[in-house]
PDB file of C-alpha atoms and ligand atoms in Angstrom:
ATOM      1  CA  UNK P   1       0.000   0.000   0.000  1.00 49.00           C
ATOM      2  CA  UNK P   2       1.452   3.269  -0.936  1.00 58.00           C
ATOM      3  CA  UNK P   3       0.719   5.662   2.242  1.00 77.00           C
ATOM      4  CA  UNK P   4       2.998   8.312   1.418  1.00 81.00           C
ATOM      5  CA  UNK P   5       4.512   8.210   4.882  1.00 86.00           C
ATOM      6  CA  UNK P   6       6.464  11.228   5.388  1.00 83.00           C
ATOM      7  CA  UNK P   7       9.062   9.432   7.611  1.00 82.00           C
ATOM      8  CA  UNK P   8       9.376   6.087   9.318  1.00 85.00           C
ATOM      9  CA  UNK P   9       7.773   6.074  12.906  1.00 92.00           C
ATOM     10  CA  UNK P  10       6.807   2.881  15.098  1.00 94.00           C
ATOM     11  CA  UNK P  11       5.170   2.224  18.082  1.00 95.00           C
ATOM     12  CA  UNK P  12       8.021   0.492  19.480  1.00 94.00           C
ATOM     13  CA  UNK P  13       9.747   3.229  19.025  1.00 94.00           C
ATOM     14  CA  UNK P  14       7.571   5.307  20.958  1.00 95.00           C
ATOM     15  CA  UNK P  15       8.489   6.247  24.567  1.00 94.00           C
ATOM     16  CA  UNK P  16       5.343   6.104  26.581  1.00 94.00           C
ATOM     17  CA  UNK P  17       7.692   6.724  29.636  1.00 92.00           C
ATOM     18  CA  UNK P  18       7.885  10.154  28.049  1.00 90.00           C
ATOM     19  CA  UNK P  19       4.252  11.206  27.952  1.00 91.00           C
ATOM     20  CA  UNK P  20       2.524  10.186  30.795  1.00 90.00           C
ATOM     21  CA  UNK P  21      -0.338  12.348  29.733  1.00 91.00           C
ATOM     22  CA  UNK P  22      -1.012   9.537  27.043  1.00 94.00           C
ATOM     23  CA  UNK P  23      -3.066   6.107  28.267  1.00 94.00           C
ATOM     24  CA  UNK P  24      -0.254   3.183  26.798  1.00 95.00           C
ATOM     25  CA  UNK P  25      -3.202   0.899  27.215  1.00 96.00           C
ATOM     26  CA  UNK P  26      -5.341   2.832  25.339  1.00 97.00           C
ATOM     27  CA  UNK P  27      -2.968   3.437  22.423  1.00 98.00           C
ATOM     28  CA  UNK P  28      -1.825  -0.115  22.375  1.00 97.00           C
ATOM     29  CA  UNK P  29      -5.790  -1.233  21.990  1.00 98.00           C
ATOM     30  CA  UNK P  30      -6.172   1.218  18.766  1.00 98.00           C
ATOM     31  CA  UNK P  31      -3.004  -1.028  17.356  1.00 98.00           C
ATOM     32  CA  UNK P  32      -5.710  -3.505  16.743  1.00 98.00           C
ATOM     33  CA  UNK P  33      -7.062  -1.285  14.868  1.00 98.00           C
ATOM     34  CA  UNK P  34     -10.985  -2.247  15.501  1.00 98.00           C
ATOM     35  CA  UNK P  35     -11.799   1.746  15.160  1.00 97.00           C
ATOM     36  CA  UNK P  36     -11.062   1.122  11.416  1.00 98.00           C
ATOM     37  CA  UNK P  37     -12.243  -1.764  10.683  1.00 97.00           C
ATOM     38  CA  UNK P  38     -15.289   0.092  12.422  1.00 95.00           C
ATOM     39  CA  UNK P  39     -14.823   3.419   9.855  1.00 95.00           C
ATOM     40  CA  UNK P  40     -14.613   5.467  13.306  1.00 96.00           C
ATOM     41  CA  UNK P  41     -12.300   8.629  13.460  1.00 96.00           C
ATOM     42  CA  UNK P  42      -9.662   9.430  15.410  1.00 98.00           C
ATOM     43  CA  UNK P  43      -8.315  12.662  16.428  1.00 97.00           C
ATOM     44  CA  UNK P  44      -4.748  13.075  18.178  1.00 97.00           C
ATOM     45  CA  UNK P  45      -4.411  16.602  19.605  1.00 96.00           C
ATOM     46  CA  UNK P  46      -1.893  18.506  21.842  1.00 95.00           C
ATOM     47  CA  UNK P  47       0.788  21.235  21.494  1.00 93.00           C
ATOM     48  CA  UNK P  48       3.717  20.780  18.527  1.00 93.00           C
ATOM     49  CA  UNK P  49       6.262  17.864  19.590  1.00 93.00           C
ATOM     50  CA  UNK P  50       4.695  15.967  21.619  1.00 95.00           C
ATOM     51  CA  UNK P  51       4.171  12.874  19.136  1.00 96.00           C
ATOM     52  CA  UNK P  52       1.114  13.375  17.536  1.00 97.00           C
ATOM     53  CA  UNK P  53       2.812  12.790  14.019  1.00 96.00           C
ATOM     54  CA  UNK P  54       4.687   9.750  15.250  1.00 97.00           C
ATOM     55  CA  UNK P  55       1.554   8.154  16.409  1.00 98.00           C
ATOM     56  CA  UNK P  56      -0.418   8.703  13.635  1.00 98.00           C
ATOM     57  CA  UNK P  57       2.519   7.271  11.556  1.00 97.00           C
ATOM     58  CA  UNK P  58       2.840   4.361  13.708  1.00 97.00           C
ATOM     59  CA  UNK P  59      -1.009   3.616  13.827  1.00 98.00           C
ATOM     60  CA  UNK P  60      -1.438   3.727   9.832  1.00 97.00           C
ATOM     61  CA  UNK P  61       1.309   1.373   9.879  1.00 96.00           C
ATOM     62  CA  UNK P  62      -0.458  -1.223  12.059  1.00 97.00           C
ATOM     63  CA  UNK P  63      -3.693  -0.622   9.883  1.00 97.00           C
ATOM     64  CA  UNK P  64      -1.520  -1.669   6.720  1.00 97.00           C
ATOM     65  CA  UNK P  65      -0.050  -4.904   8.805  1.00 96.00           C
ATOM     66  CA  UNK P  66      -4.093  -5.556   9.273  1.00 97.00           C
ATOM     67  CA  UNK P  67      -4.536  -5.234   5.845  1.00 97.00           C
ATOM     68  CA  UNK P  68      -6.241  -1.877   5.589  1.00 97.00           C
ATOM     69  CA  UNK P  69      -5.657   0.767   2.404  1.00 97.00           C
ATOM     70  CA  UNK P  70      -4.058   3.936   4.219  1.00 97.00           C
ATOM     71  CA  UNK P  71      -2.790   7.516   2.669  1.00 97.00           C
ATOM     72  CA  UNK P  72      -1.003  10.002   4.743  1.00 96.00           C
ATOM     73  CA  UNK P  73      -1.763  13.909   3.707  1.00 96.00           C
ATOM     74  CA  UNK P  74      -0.720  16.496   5.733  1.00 95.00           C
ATOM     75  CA  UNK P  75      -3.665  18.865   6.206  1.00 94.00           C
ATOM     76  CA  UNK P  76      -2.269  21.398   3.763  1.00 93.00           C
ATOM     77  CA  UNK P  77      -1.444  19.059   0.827  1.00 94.00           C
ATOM     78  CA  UNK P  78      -5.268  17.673   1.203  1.00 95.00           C
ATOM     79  CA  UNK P  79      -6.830  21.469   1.571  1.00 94.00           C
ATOM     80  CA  UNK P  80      -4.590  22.188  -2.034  1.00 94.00           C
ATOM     81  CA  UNK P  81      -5.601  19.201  -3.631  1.00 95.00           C
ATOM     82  CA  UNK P  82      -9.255  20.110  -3.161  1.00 96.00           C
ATOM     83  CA  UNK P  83      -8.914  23.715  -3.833  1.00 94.00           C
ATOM     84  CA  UNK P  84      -7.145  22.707  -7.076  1.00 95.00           C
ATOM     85  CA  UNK P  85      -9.560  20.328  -7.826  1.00 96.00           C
ATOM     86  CA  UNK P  86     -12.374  22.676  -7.547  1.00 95.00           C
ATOM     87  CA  UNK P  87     -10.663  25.699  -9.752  1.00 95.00           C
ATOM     88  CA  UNK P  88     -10.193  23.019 -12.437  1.00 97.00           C
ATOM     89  CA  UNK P  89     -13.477  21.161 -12.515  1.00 97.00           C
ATOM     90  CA  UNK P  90     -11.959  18.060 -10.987  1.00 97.00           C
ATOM     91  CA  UNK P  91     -13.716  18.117  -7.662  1.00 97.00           C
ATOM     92  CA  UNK P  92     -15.779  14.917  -8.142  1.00 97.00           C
ATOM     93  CA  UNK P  93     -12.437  13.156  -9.212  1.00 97.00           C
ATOM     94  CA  UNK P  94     -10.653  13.950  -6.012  1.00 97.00           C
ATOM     95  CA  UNK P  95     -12.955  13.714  -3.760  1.00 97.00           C
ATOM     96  CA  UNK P  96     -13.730  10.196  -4.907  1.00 96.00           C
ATOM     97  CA  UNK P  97      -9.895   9.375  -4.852  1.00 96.00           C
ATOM     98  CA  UNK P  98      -9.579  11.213  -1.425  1.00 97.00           C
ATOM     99  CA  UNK P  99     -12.887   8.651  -0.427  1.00 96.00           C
ATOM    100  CA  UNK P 100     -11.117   5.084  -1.675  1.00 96.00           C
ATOM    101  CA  UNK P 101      -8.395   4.370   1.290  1.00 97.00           C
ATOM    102  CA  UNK P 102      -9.900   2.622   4.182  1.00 98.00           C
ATOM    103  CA  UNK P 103      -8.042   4.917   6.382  1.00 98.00           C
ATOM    104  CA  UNK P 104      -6.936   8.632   5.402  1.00 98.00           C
ATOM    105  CA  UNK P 105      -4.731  10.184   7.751  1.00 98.00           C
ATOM    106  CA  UNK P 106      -4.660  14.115   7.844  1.00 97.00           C
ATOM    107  CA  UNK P 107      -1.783  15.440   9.723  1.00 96.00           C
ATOM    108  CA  UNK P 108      -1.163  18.890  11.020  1.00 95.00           C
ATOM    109  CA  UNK P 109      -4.595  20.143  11.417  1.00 93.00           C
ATOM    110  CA  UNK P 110      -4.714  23.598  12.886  1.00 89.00           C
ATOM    111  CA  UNK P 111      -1.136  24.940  11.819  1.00 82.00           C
ATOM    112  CA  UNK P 112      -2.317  27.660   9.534  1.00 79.00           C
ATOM    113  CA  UNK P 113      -6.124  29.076   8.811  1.00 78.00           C
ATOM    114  CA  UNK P 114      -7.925  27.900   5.685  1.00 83.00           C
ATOM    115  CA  UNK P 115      -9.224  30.173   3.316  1.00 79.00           C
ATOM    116  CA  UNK P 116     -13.129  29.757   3.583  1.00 73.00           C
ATOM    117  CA  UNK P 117     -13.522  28.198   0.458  1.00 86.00           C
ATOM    118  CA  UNK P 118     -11.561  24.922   1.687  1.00 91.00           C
ATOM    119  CA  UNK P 119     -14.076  24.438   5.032  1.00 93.00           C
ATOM    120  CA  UNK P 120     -16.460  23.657   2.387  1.00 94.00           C
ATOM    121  CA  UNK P 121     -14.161  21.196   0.771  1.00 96.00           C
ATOM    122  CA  UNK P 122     -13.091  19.671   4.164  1.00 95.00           C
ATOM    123  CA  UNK P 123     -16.783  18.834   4.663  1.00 96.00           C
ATOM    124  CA  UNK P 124     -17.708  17.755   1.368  1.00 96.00           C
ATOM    125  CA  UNK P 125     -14.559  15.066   1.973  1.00 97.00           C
ATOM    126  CA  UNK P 126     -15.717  14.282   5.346  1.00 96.00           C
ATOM    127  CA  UNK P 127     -19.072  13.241   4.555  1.00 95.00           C
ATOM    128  CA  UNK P 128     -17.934  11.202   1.508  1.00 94.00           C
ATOM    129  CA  UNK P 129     -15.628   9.345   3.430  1.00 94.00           C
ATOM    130  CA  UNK P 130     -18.595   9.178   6.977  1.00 90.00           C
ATOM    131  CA  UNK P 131     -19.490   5.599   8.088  1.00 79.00           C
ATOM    132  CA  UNK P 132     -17.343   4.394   5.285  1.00 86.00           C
ATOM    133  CA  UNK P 133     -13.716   5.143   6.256  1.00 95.00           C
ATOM    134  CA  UNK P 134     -11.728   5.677   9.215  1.00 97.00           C
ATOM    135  CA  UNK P 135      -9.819   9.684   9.000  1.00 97.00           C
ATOM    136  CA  UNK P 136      -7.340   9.981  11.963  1.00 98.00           C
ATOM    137  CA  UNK P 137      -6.798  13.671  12.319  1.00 97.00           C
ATOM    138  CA  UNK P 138      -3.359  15.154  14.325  1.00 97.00           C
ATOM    139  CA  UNK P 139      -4.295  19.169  15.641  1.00 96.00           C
ATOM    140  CA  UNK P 140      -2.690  21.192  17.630  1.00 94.00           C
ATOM    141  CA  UNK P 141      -5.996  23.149  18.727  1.00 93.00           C
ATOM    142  CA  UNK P 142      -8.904  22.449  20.562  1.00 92.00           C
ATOM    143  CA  UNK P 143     -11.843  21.224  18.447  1.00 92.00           C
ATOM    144  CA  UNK P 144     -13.208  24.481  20.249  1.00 93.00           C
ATOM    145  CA  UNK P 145     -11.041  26.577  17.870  1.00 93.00           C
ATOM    146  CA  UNK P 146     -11.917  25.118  14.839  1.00 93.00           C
ATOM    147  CA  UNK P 147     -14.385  27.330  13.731  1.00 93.00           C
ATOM    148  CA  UNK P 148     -11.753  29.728  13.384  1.00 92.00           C
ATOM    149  CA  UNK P 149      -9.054  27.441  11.924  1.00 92.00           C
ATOM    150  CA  UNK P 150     -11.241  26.639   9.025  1.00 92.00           C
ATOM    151  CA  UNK P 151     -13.176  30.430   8.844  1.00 91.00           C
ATOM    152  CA  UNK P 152     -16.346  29.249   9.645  1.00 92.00           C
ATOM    153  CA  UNK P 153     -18.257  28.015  12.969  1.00 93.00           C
ATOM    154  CA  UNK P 154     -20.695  26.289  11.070  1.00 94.00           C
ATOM    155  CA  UNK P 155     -18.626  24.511   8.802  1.00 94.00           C
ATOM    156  CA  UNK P 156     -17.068  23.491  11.662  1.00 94.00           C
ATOM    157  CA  UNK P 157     -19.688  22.203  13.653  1.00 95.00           C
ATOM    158  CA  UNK P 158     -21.101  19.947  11.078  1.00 95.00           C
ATOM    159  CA  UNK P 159     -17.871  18.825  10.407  1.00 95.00           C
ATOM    160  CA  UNK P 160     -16.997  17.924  14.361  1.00 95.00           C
ATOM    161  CA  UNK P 161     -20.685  16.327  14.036  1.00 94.00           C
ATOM    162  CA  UNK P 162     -19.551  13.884  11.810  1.00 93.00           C
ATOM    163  CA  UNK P 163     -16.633  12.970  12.650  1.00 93.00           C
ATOM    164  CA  UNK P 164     -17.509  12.993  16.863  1.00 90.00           C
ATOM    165  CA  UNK P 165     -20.360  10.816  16.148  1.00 89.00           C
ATOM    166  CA  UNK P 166     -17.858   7.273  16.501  1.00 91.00           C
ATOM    167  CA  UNK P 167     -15.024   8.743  17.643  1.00 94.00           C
ATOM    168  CA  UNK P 168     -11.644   8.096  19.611  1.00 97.00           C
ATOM    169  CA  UNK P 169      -9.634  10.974  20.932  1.00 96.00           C
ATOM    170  CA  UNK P 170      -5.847  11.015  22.180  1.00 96.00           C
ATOM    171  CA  UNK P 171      -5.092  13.991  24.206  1.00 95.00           C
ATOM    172  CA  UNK P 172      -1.554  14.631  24.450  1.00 95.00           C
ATOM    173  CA  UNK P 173      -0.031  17.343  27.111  1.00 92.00           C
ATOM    174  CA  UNK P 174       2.987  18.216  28.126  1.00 84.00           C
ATOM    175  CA  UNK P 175       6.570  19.407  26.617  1.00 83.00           C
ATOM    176  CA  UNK P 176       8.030  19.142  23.288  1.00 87.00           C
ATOM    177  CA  UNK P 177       9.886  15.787  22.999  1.00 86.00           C
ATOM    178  CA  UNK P 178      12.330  17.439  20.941  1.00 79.00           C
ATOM    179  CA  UNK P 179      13.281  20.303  23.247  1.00 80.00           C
ATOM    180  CA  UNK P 180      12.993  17.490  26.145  1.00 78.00           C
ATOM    181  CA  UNK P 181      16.036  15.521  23.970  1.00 75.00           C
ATOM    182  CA  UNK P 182      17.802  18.678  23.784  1.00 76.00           C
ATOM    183  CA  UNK P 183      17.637  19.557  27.197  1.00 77.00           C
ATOM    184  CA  UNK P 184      18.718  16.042  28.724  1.00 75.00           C
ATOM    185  CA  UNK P 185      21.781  16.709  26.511  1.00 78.00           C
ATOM    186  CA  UNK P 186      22.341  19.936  27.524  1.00 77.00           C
ATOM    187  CA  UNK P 187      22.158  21.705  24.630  1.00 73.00           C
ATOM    188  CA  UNK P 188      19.209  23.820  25.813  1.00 63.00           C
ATOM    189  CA  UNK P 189      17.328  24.886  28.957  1.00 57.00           C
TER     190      UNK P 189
HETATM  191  P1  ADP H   1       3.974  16.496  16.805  1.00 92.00           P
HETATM  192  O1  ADP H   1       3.410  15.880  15.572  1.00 92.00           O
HETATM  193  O2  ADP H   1       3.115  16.345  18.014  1.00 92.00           O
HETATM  194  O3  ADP H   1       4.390  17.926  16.600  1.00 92.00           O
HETATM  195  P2  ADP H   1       6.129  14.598  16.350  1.00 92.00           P
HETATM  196  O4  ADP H   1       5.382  13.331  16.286  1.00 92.00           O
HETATM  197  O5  ADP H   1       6.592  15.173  15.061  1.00 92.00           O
HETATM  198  O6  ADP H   1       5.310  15.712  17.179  1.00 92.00           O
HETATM  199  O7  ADP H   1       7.354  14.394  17.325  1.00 92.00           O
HETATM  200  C1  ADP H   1       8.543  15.199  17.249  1.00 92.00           C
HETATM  201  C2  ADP H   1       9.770  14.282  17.242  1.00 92.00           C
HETATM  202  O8  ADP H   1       9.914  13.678  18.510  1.00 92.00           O
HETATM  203  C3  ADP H   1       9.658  13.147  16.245  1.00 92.00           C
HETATM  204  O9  ADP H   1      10.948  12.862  15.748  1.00 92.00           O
HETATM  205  C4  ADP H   1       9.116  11.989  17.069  1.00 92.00           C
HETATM  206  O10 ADP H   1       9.523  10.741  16.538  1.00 92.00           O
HETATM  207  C5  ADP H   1       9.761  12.251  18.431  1.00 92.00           C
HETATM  208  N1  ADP H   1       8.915  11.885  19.553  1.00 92.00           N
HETATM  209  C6  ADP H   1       7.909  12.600  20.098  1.00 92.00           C
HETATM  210  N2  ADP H   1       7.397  11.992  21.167  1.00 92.00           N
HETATM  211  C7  ADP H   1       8.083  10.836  21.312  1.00 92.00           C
HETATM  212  C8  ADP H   1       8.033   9.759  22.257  1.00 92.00           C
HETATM  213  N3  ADP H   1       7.179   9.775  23.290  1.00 92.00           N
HETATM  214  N4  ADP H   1       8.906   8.732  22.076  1.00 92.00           N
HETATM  215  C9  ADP H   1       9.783   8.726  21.057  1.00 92.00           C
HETATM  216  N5  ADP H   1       9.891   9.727  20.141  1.00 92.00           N
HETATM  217  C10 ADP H   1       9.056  10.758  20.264  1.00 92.00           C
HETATM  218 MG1   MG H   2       3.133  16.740  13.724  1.00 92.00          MG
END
C-alpha cells in the first residue's frame, strides 16, 4: 500500500515513559485497529512535539499490517488538492480518490487558517468518506477553535458532528519531545 509516509515512525519506538499524559493501554488497543475496521475517526491533539505525528505514523502502519488501504496527507497538501480540484473542474475526481483508502490520515490540522472556500471542501470530503472510512486527524488546537481554523463556525460544527459521532480521541499534554532531547543533553534549557 502506498501511504505516502512522510518518515518512518513505530510504536516500538515510541516512549510512553515520556508522555505520561497519554493512556499506553489505550494506544496499544487502537493497534488492533478495531476503530477502522469500524470506519470510526480518530483525532490526536496537543501542542507541537509531543508525538502526535509519530503516532499517527505508527497507527497507519499497524492498519496496513491488518490489511487496511491507508494515505497520509498532511492537512495542507489535502486542503490544495481540493482547492485545485475545484478551480479546475476536478472536484468529483478527487474527492472520490480522497474517499477510496480505508483509512486517510490528515496530519497537522490547525497549523495555519484555511481560506473559507476549503471548510467547504473539508466537509464535502468528510461526509464522503462518513461511516465508510476511518480519517485519523493530528491538531494542535482544541476542536473548540476550529471554527476559526477553518473560517467558519458552522462549517465546523457539522464537520466535528460527523466525525464525533464514533469517535476516539488522544489527548496529548505536556513538553516538546524534541526540546525534552535537547535539554537532557544539555544543549538547551
Ligand atoms: P507532533 O506531531 O506532536 O508535533 P512529532 O510526532 O513530530 O510531534 O514528534 C517530534 C519528534 O519527537 C519526532 O521525531 C518523534 O519521533 C519524536 N517523539 C515525540 N514523542 C516521542 C516519544 N514519546 N517517544 C519517542 N519519540 C518521540
Ligand atoms: Mg506533527
Amino acid at each position: 500500500s502506498l501511504a505516502k509516509f512522510p518518515h518512518q515512525c513505530t510504536l516500538e519506538g515510541f516512549d510512553f515513559a515520556a508522555q505520561p499524559s497519554l493512556d499506553a493501554r489505550q494506544v496499544r488497543d487502537l493497534a488492533a485497529c478495531r476503530w477502522v475496521a469500524n470506519g470510526d475517526a480518530l483525532l490526536i491533539q496537543g501542542p507541537p512535539g509531543v508525538g502526535k505525528t509519530h503516532l499517527a505514523i505508527a497507527l497507519g502502519r499497524e492498519a496496513i499490517r491488518h490489511g487496511h488501504s491507508v494515505l497520509f496527507a498532511p492537512a495542507t497538501a489535502l486542503v490544495t488538492t481540493l482547492v485545485g480540484g475545484h478551480a479546475e473542474g476536478k472536484l468529483e475526481q478527487r474527492l472520490a480518490q480522497l474517499a477510496k483508502p480505508k483509512l486517510l490520515i490528515v496530519d497537522e490540522f490547525g497549523y495555519l487558517p484555511f481560506e473559507p472556500a476549503a471548510a467547504h471542501l473539508l466537509f464535502q470530503l468528510v461526509s464522503r468518506r462518513y461511516e465508510r472510512g476511518s480519517i485519523l486527524i493530528t491538531a494542535n488546537r482544541a476542536v473548540g477553535d476550529w471554527g476559526t481554523v477553518l473560517g467558519d463556525e458552522v462549517v465546523a460544527t457539522a464537520i466535528l458532528d460527523r466525525l464525533m459521532h464514533h469517535s476516539h480521541v488522544l489527548t496529548i499534554r505536556g513538553d516538546s519531545y524534541r526540546l525534552r532531547e535537547k535539554r537532557r543533553l544539555g544543549l538547551f534549557k
